[in-house]
Amino acid sequence: RIDSLLFFWMTVFIHLALRSLLESTINNKYWLFAVGASVLALFSKQSAYMYIAGWVVYLVWVKEWKLLAKSFIVTFVLVAALSMGFGWPDMTLFFRNVILSLASKLNPWVYYSFSFKQLIPNLSVLLGFSFVLSLQNIFGGKRKEGVFLGIMAIVFFILSTGSAFKTGASVGYFHEFVYVSCLLILFCLFQPQAEPIQGSLKAQPFVILFLLLSFADFTATQVEKKIFADFLPFKADYIHQKEVQQYIEKKIKPNEYVAVLYGNNFRGVPLQQMLYKHNLAYQDDVIRTLYDTHLIDYREFYKLADSGKIKYFISPLGESFYYSTYNYHFSKKHYSLEKEIHNYRIYSYKP
């Protein structure tokens, strides 16, 4: 997943920003490198807009207007250069794929099930410490690092919460907030002149103990799910899909395509990845959301369908001819059953 690269750039961004605050003035090379890291993070995954929002809020708070202007210039130059480098000759690719694709549906049920229920019970202690320390450092802290981490924690939490209402979101959207919150708490415990719990040796063991118990509870929950999950049906189905893959790859030509339909219990999902050289859509629920918003033009799909370039479609749903990704019904006149492998029906195009 691209989240690994995002986490790397986030770590680089935070490290360079904190390093810049150790200098006599924040207007230095480390800060500009940190700004560059935030832009590279944005090109890794669009949720990294939080990093840019974070340093903007910080510079406004400390009234570094000249550095804010310089940071905007660096951001603009990097965005233009990367857009040209990755999208030439169509400079709008970055905007259409990264910005417009954010416009997915809001779903409160998704937030409650995949974020709230996972985050609040397990990390409530961390949330409490983070908010208290953030506000105290922002409004009364003596160290620039504490102010920066406090602002980042608040900004990350607010924007992560907003993003978590989107269809397809989950508790993973809060990993930046957790990361920065842990840094802030450790900073307040062990750095001189930090606010507000450094200097109280009696408090340190209890704070660390509470945090360790929170993370232990969260980890135990995940381990418990894995221990009691029954993976045998998925393992067997994976082997069946490998047989379908081998059959298709022996027959399909380089310029031909295949459409894989979803089934119950994620049937067909691994097969989409196995046939990546020919498959038209990898996560059709996401693409269907974009289709419904009409933000991206998918007419090329219908051209492929009408010209017979979609050589096969594979259905784990029995007689289904409906491809939900593009709200499309394959024609029974042109597609007939060629073979069935472990209840995966392979339909081939006939002119």
PDB file of N, CA and C in Angstrom, residues 137-218:
ATOM      1  N   ASN A 137       0.833  23.620  25.454  1.00  0.00           N
ATOM      2  CA  ASN A 137       2.046  24.031  24.753  1.00  0.00           C
ATOM      3  C   ASN A 137       1.781  25.156  23.766  1.00  0.00           C
ATOM      4  N   ILE A 138       0.633  25.107  23.100  1.00  0.00           N
ATOM      5  CA  ILE A 138       0.309  26.148  22.126  1.00  0.00           C
ATOM      6  C   ILE A 138       0.136  27.503  22.804  1.00  0.00           C
ATOM      7  N   PHE A 139      -0.581  27.523  23.934  1.00  0.00           N
ATOM      8  CA  PHE A 139      -0.917  28.797  24.572  1.00  0.00           C
ATOM      9  C   PHE A 139       0.041  29.209  25.678  1.00  0.00           C
ATOM     10  N   GLY A 140       0.862  28.270  26.177  1.00  0.00           N
ATOM     11  CA  GLY A 140       1.742  28.658  27.268  1.00  0.00           C
ATOM     12  C   GLY A 140       3.115  28.018  27.233  1.00  0.00           C
ATOM     13  N   GLY A 141       3.422  27.306  26.161  1.00  0.00           N
ATOM     14  CA  GLY A 141       4.696  26.613  26.081  1.00  0.00           C
ATOM     15  C   GLY A 141       5.871  27.550  25.853  1.00  0.00           C
ATOM     16  N   LYS A 142       7.031  27.191  26.413  1.00  0.00           N
ATOM     17  CA  LYS A 142       8.237  28.000  26.262  1.00  0.00           C
ATOM     18  C   LYS A 142       9.133  27.495  25.129  1.00  0.00           C
ATOM     19  N   ARG A 143       8.880  26.298  24.631  1.00  0.00           N
ATOM     20  CA  ARG A 143       9.729  25.715  23.596  1.00  0.00           C
ATOM     21  C   ARG A 143       8.999  25.674  22.270  1.00  0.00           C
ATOM     22  N   LYS A 144       9.694  26.082  21.208  1.00  0.00           N
ATOM     23  CA  LYS A 144       9.096  26.109  19.869  1.00  0.00           C
ATOM     24  C   LYS A 144       8.665  24.719  19.415  1.00  0.00           C
ATOM     25  N   GLU A 145       9.458  23.696  19.801  1.00  0.00           N
ATOM     26  CA  GLU A 145       9.117  22.338  19.396  1.00  0.00           C
ATOM     27  C   GLU A 145       7.769  21.907  19.959  1.00  0.00           C
ATOM     28  N   GLY A 146       7.490  22.277  21.218  1.00  0.00           N
ATOM     29  CA  GLY A 146       6.220  21.930  21.830  1.00  0.00           C
ATOM     30  C   GLY A 146       5.046  22.606  21.143  1.00  0.00           C
ATOM     31  N   VAL A 147       5.235  23.879  20.774  1.00  0.00           N
ATOM     32  CA  VAL A 147       4.181  24.603  20.051  1.00  0.00           C
ATOM     33  C   VAL A 147       3.918  23.938  18.705  1.00  0.00           C
ATOM     34  N   PHE A 148       4.988  23.599  18.003  1.00  0.00           N
ATOM     35  CA  PHE A 148       4.848  22.963  16.687  1.00  0.00           C
ATOM     36  C   PHE A 148       4.128  21.619  16.794  1.00  0.00           C
ATOM     37  N   LEU A 149       4.566  20.772  17.711  1.00  0.00           N
ATOM     38  CA  LEU A 149       3.941  19.452  17.866  1.00  0.00           C
ATOM     39  C   LEU A 149       2.491  19.581  18.315  1.00  0.00           C
ATOM     40  N   GLY A 150       2.206  20.538  19.183  1.00  0.00           N
ATOM     41  CA  GLY A 150       0.838  20.747  19.633  1.00  0.00           C
ATOM     42  C   GLY A 150      -0.081  21.157  18.499  1.00  0.00           C
ATOM     43  N   ILE A 151       0.382  22.084  17.663  1.00  0.00           N
ATOM     44  CA  ILE A 151      -0.421  22.521  16.517  1.00  0.00           C
ATOM     45  C   ILE A 151      -0.616  21.374  15.536  1.00  0.00           C
ATOM     46  N   MET A 152       0.449  20.620  15.292  1.00  0.00           N
ATOM     47  CA  MET A 152       0.343  19.497  14.357  1.00  0.00           C
ATOM     48  C   MET A 152      -0.666  18.456  14.863  1.00  0.00           C
ATOM     49  N   ALA A 153      -0.629  18.155  16.156  1.00  0.00           N
ATOM     50  CA  ALA A 153      -1.545  17.160  16.702  1.00  0.00           C
ATOM     51  C   ALA A 153      -3.000  17.605  16.532  1.00  0.00           C
ATOM     52  N   ILE A 154      -3.287  18.875  16.844  1.00  0.00           N
ATOM     53  CA  ILE A 154      -4.652  19.384  16.716  1.00  0.00           C
ATOM     54  C   ILE A 154      -5.100  19.396  15.262  1.00  0.00           C
ATOM     55  N   VAL A 155      -4.246  19.903  14.372  1.00  0.00           N
ATOM     56  CA  VAL A 155      -4.595  19.969  12.944  1.00  0.00           C
ATOM     57  C   VAL A 155      -4.789  18.572  12.372  1.00  0.00           C
ATOM     58  N   PHE A 156      -3.880  17.652  12.699  1.00  0.00           N
ATOM     59  CA  PHE A 156      -3.993  16.285  12.182  1.00  0.00           C
ATOM     60  C   PHE A 156      -5.290  15.625  12.649  1.00  0.00           C
ATOM     61  N   PHE A 157      -5.644  15.831  13.919  1.00  0.00           N
ATOM     62  CA  PHE A 157      -6.859  15.185  14.425  1.00  0.00           C
ATOM     63  C   PHE A 157      -8.105  15.747  13.741  1.00  0.00           C
ATOM     64  N   ILE A 158      -8.186  17.063  13.622  1.00  0.00           N
ATOM     65  CA  ILE A 158      -9.367  17.683  13.007  1.00  0.00           C
ATOM     66  C   ILE A 158      -9.526  17.251  11.562  1.00  0.00           C
ATOM     67  N   LEU A 159      -8.453  17.327  10.782  1.00  0.00           N
ATOM     68  CA  LEU A 159      -8.547  16.987   9.362  1.00  0.00           C
ATOM     69  C   LEU A 159      -8.713  15.476   9.158  1.00  0.00           C
ATOM     70  N   SER A 160      -8.094  14.672  10.009  1.00  0.00           N
ATOM     71  CA  SER A 160      -8.277  13.222   9.911  1.00  0.00           C
ATOM     72  C   SER A 160      -9.715  12.835  10.198  1.00  0.00           C
ATOM     73  N   THR A 161     -10.312  13.495  11.184  1.00  0.00           N
ATOM     74  CA  THR A 161     -11.707  13.219  11.507  1.00  0.00           C
ATOM     75  C   THR A 161     -12.612  13.570  10.335  1.00  0.00           C
ATOM     76  N   GLY A 162     -12.342  14.709   9.688  1.00  0.00           N
ATOM     77  CA  GLY A 162     -13.124  15.076   8.516  1.00  0.00           C
ATOM     78  C   GLY A 162     -12.979  14.075   7.384  1.00  0.00           C
ATOM     79  N   SER A 163     -11.744  13.616   7.144  1.00  0.00           N
ATOM     80  CA  SER A 163     -11.508  12.648   6.074  1.00  0.00           C
ATOM     81  C   SER A 163     -12.104  11.288   6.388  1.00  0.00           C
ATOM     82  N   ALA A 164     -12.216  10.952   7.682  1.00  0.00           N
ATOM     83  CA  ALA A 164     -12.698   9.629   8.083  1.00  0.00           C
ATOM     84  C   ALA A 164     -14.176   9.421   7.783  1.00  0.00           C
ATOM     85  N   PHE A 165     -14.895  10.477   7.424  1.00  0.00           N
ATOM     86  CA  PHE A 165     -16.306  10.342   7.058  1.00  0.00           C
ATOM     87  C   PHE A 165     -16.480   9.899   5.607  1.00  0.00           C
ATOM     88  N   LYS A 166     -15.400   9.882   4.837  1.00  0.00           N
ATOM     89  CA  LYS A 166     -15.499   9.492   3.430  1.00  0.00           C
ATOM     90  C   LYS A 166     -15.712   7.995   3.278  1.00  0.00           C
ATOM     91  N   THR A 167     -16.382   7.626   2.215  1.00  0.00           N
ATOM     92  CA  THR A 167     -16.533   6.209   1.885  1.00  0.00           C
ATOM     93  C   THR A 167     -15.160   5.582   1.669  1.00  0.00           C
ATOM     94  N   GLY A 168     -14.883   4.474   2.329  1.00  0.00           N
ATOM     95  CA  GLY A 168     -13.596   3.794   2.199  1.00  0.00           C
ATOM     96  C   GLY A 168     -12.581   4.176   3.251  1.00  0.00           C
ATOM     97  N   ALA A 169     -12.913   5.132   4.128  1.00  0.00           N
ATOM     98  CA  ALA A 169     -11.968   5.572   5.160  1.00  0.00           C
ATOM     99  C   ALA A 169     -11.956   4.588   6.325  1.00  0.00           C
ATOM    100  N   SER A 170     -10.909   4.705   7.151  1.00  0.00           N
ATOM    101  CA  SER A 170     -10.800   3.831   8.320  1.00  0.00           C
ATOM    102  C   SER A 170      -9.929   4.503   9.369  1.00  0.00           C
ATOM    103  N   VAL A 171      -9.672   3.779  10.449  1.00  0.00           N
ATOM    104  CA  VAL A 171      -8.896   4.324  11.561  1.00  0.00           C
ATOM    105  C   VAL A 171      -7.463   4.639  11.139  1.00  0.00           C
ATOM    106  N   GLY A 172      -6.997   4.063  10.046  1.00  0.00           N
ATOM    107  CA  GLY A 172      -5.648   4.345   9.555  1.00  0.00           C
ATOM    108  C   GLY A 172      -5.415   5.801   9.223  1.00  0.00           C
ATOM    109  N   TYR A 173      -6.486   6.559   9.023  1.00  0.00           N
ATOM    110  CA  TYR A 173      -6.340   7.989   8.729  1.00  0.00           C
ATOM    111  C   TYR A 173      -5.751   8.757   9.908  1.00  0.00           C
ATOM    112  N   PHE A 174      -5.731   8.131  11.097  1.00  0.00           N
ATOM    113  CA  PHE A 174      -5.282   8.842  12.300  1.00  0.00           C
ATOM    114  C   PHE A 174      -3.844   8.504  12.669  1.00  0.00           C
ATOM    115  N   HIS A 175      -3.119   7.812  11.803  1.00  0.00           N
ATOM    116  CA  HIS A 175      -1.775   7.403  12.230  1.00  0.00           C
ATOM    117  C   HIS A 175      -0.851   8.607  12.402  1.00  0.00           C
ATOM    118  N   GLU A 176      -1.034   9.678  11.618  1.00  0.00           N
ATOM    119  CA  GLU A 176      -0.217  10.886  11.812  1.00  0.00           C
ATOM    120  C   GLU A 176      -0.480  11.509  13.177  1.00  0.00           C
ATOM    121  N   PHE A 177      -1.754  11.551  13.549  1.00  0.00           N
ATOM    122  CA  PHE A 177      -2.110  12.119  14.851  1.00  0.00           C
ATOM    123  C   PHE A 177      -1.474  11.307  15.983  1.00  0.00           C
ATOM    124  N   VAL A 178      -1.541   9.989  15.913  1.00  0.00           N
ATOM    125  CA  VAL A 178      -0.969   9.142  16.958  1.00  0.00           C
ATOM    126  C   VAL A 178       0.545   9.331  17.034  1.00  0.00           C
ATOM    127  N   TYR A 179       1.176   9.376  15.867  1.00  0.00           N
ATOM    128  CA  TYR A 179       2.638   9.532  15.805  1.00  0.00           C
ATOM    129  C   TYR A 179       3.079  10.837  16.471  1.00  0.00           C
ATOM    130  N   VAL A 180       2.447  11.943  16.085  1.00  0.00           N
ATOM    131  CA  VAL A 180       2.822  13.251  16.619  1.00  0.00           C
ATOM    132  C   VAL A 180       2.455  13.365  18.093  1.00  0.00           C
ATOM    133  N   SER A 181       1.331  12.772  18.497  1.00  0.00           N
ATOM    134  CA  SER A 181       0.926  12.817  19.899  1.00  0.00           C
ATOM    135  C   SER A 181       1.948  12.116  20.791  1.00  0.00           C
ATOM    136  N   CYS A 182       2.442  10.979  20.336  1.00  0.00           N
ATOM    137  CA  CYS A 182       3.475  10.263  21.116  1.00  0.00           C
ATOM    138  C   CYS A 182       4.743  11.106  21.237  1.00  0.00           C
ATOM    139  N   LEU A 183       5.140  11.764  20.158  1.00  0.00           N
ATOM    140  CA  LEU A 183       6.316  12.640  20.214  1.00  0.00           C
ATOM    141  C   LEU A 183       6.094  13.786  21.197  1.00  0.00           C
ATOM    142  N   LEU A 184       4.899  14.356  21.165  1.00  0.00           N
ATOM    143  CA  LEU A 184       4.592  15.478  22.053  1.00  0.00           C
ATOM    144  C   LEU A 184       4.660  15.044  23.512  1.00  0.00           C
ATOM    145  N   ILE A 185       4.099  13.892  23.832  1.00  0.00           N
ATOM    146  CA  ILE A 185       4.091  13.416  25.219  1.00  0.00           C
ATOM    147  C   ILE A 185       5.507  13.124  25.694  1.00  0.00           C
ATOM    148  N   LEU A 186       6.298  12.470  24.849  1.00  0.00           N
ATOM    149  CA  LEU A 186       7.685  12.189  25.226  1.00  0.00           C
ATOM    150  C   LEU A 186       8.492  13.476  25.363  1.00  0.00           C
ATOM    151  N   PHE A 187       8.208  14.435  24.501  1.00  0.00           N
ATOM    152  CA  PHE A 187       8.879  15.736  24.589  1.00  0.00           C
ATOM    153  C   PHE A 187       8.588  16.407  25.936  1.00  0.00           C
ATOM    154  N   CYS A 188       7.310  16.381  26.330  1.00  0.00           N
ATOM    155  CA  CYS A 188       6.931  17.017  27.592  1.00  0.00           C
ATOM    156  C   CYS A 188       7.490  16.273  28.804  1.00  0.00           C
ATOM    157  N   LEU A 189       7.709  14.990  28.679  1.00  0.00           N
ATOM    158  CA  LEU A 189       8.243  14.211  29.792  1.00  0.00           C
ATOM    159  C   LEU A 189       9.736  14.437  30.004  1.00  0.00           C
ATOM    160  N   PHE A 190      10.475  14.575  28.921  1.00  0.00           N
ATOM    161  CA  PHE A 190      11.931  14.481  29.043  1.00  0.00           C
ATOM    162  C   PHE A 190      12.704  15.716  28.615  1.00  0.00           C
ATOM    163  N   GLN A 191      12.062  16.713  27.996  1.00  0.00           N
ATOM    164  CA  GLN A 191      12.801  17.879  27.552  1.00  0.00           C
ATOM    165  C   GLN A 191      12.722  19.006  28.584  1.00  0.00           C
ATOM    166  N   PRO A 192      13.824  19.682  28.825  1.00  0.00           N
ATOM    167  CA  PRO A 192      13.807  20.792  29.799  1.00  0.00           C
ATOM    168  C   PRO A 192      12.939  21.939  29.293  1.00  0.00           C
ATOM    169  N   GLN A 193      12.274  22.594  30.197  1.00  0.00           N
ATOM    170  CA  GLN A 193      11.429  23.760  29.940  1.00  0.00           C
ATOM    171  C   GLN A 193      10.213  23.429  29.087  1.00  0.00           C
ATOM    172  N   ALA A 194       9.885  22.165  28.948  1.00  0.00           N
ATOM    173  CA  ALA A 194       8.682  21.790  28.197  1.00  0.00           C
ATOM    174  C   ALA A 194       7.480  21.862  29.134  1.00  0.00           C
ATOM    175  N   GLU A 195       6.320  22.038  28.526  1.00  0.00           N
ATOM    176  CA  GLU A 195       5.098  22.122  29.321  1.00  0.00           C
ATOM    177  C   GLU A 195       4.273  20.858  29.140  1.00  0.00           C
ATOM    178  N   PRO A 196       3.575  20.366  30.194  1.00  0.00           N
ATOM    179  CA  PRO A 196       3.570  20.856  31.576  1.00  0.00           C
ATOM    180  C   PRO A 196       4.048  19.809  32.557  1.00  0.00           C
ATOM    181  N   ILE A 197       4.434  18.588  32.127  1.00  0.00           N
ATOM    182  CA  ILE A 197       4.644  17.508  33.102  1.00  0.00           C
ATOM    183  C   ILE A 197       6.113  17.148  33.296  1.00  0.00           C
ATOM    184  N   GLN A 198       7.037  17.820  32.570  1.00  0.00           N
ATOM    185  CA  GLN A 198       8.441  17.553  32.818  1.00  0.00           C
ATOM    186  C   GLN A 198       8.822  18.127  34.182  1.00  0.00           C
ATOM    187  N   GLY A 199       9.685  17.417  34.860  1.00  0.00           N
ATOM    188  CA  GLY A 199      10.097  17.883  36.173  1.00  0.00           C
ATOM    189  C   GLY A 199       9.390  17.150  37.287  1.00  0.00           C
ATOM    190  N   SER A 200       8.283  16.531  36.971  1.00  0.00           N
ATOM    191  CA  SER A 200       7.576  15.736  37.971  1.00  0.00           C
ATOM    192  C   SER A 200       7.943  14.273  37.759  1.00  0.00           C
ATOM    193  N   LEU A 201       8.972  13.845  38.450  1.00  0.00           N
ATOM    194  CA  LEU A 201       9.460  12.477  38.279  1.00  0.00           C
ATOM    195  C   LEU A 201       8.409  11.449  38.677  1.00  0.00           C
ATOM    196  N   LYS A 202       7.537  11.826  39.609  1.00  0.00           N
ATOM    197  CA  LYS A 202       6.501  10.899  40.037  1.00  0.00           C
ATOM    198  C   LYS A 202       5.467  10.664  38.932  1.00  0.00           C
ATOM    199  N   ALA A 203       5.282  11.659  38.076  1.00  0.00           N
ATOM    200  CA  ALA A 203       4.247  11.546  37.040  1.00  0.00           C
ATOM    201  C   ALA A 203       4.711  10.695  35.870  1.00  0.00           C
ATOM    202  N   GLN A 204       6.011  10.702  35.601  1.00  0.00           N
ATOM    203  CA  GLN A 204       6.511  10.039  34.398  1.00  0.00           C
ATOM    204  C   GLN A 204       6.142   8.555  34.307  1.00  0.00           C
ATOM    205  N   PRO A 205       6.385   7.763  35.347  1.00  0.00           N
ATOM    206  CA  PRO A 205       6.054   6.331  35.229  1.00  0.00           C
ATOM    207  C   PRO A 205       4.575   6.082  34.979  1.00  0.00           C
ATOM    208  N   PHE A 206       3.697   6.888  35.595  1.00  0.00           N
ATOM    209  CA  PHE A 206       2.268   6.675  35.430  1.00  0.00           C
ATOM    210  C   PHE A 206       1.811   7.030  34.016  1.00  0.00           C
ATOM    211  N   VAL A 207       2.339   8.118  33.491  1.00  0.00           N
ATOM    212  CA  VAL A 207       1.986   8.519  32.121  1.00  0.00           C
ATOM    213  C   VAL A 207       2.430   7.446  31.138  1.00  0.00           C
ATOM    214  N   ILE A 208       3.674   7.006  31.269  1.00  0.00           N
ATOM    215  CA  ILE A 208       4.193   5.984  30.365  1.00  0.00           C
ATOM    216  C   ILE A 208       3.411   4.685  30.513  1.00  0.00           C
ATOM    217  N   LEU A 209       3.061   4.333  31.760  1.00  0.00           N
ATOM    218  CA  LEU A 209       2.290   3.112  31.992  1.00  0.00           C
ATOM    219  C   LEU A 209       0.923   3.191  31.309  1.00  0.00           C
ATOM    220  N   PHE A 210       0.234   4.309  31.444  1.00  0.00           N
ATOM    221  CA  PHE A 210      -1.074   4.475  30.805  1.00  0.00           C
ATOM    222  C   PHE A 210      -0.961   4.342  29.293  1.00  0.00           C
ATOM    223  N   LEU A 211       0.067   4.956  28.721  1.00  0.00           N
ATOM    224  CA  LEU A 211       0.240   4.886  27.261  1.00  0.00           C
ATOM    225  C   LEU A 211       0.534   3.462  26.811  1.00  0.00           C
ATOM    226  N   LEU A 212       1.406   2.778  27.553  1.00  0.00           N
ATOM    227  CA  LEU A 212       1.741   1.406  27.197  1.00  0.00           C
ATOM    228  C   LEU A 212       0.516   0.502  27.281  1.00  0.00           C
ATOM    229  N   LEU A 213      -0.317   0.707  28.306  1.00  0.00           N
ATOM    230  CA  LEU A 213      -1.532  -0.086  28.436  1.00  0.00           C
ATOM    231  C   LEU A 213      -2.500   0.196  27.291  1.00  0.00           C
ATOM    232  N   SER A 214      -2.566   1.447  26.863  1.00  0.00           N
ATOM    233  CA  SER A 214      -3.444   1.795  25.742  1.00  0.00           C
ATOM    234  C   SER A 214      -3.016   1.068  24.476  1.00  0.00           C
ATOM    235  N   PHE A 215      -1.723   1.133  24.183  1.00  0.00           N
ATOM    236  CA  PHE A 215      -1.227   0.481  22.978  1.00  0.00           C
ATOM    237  C   PHE A 215      -1.305  -1.042  23.099  1.00  0.00           C
ATOM    238  N   ALA A 216      -1.099  -1.553  24.304  1.00  0.00           N
ATOM    239  CA  ALA A 216      -1.213  -3.000  24.504  1.00  0.00           C
ATOM    240  C   ALA A 216      -2.644  -3.466  24.255  1.00  0.00           C
ATOM    241  N   ASP A 217      -3.609  -2.676  24.719  1.00  0.00           N
ATOM    242  CA  ASP A 217      -5.018  -3.024  24.497  1.00  0.00           C
ATOM    243  C   ASP A 217      -5.351  -2.999  23.014  1.00  0.00           C
ATOM    244  N   PHE A 218      -4.871  -1.970  22.337  1.00  0.00           N
ATOM    245  CA  PHE A 218      -5.118  -1.862  20.895  1.00  0.00           C
ATOM    246  C   PHE A 218      -4.478  -3.032  20.141  1.00  0.00           C
TER     247      PHE A 218
END
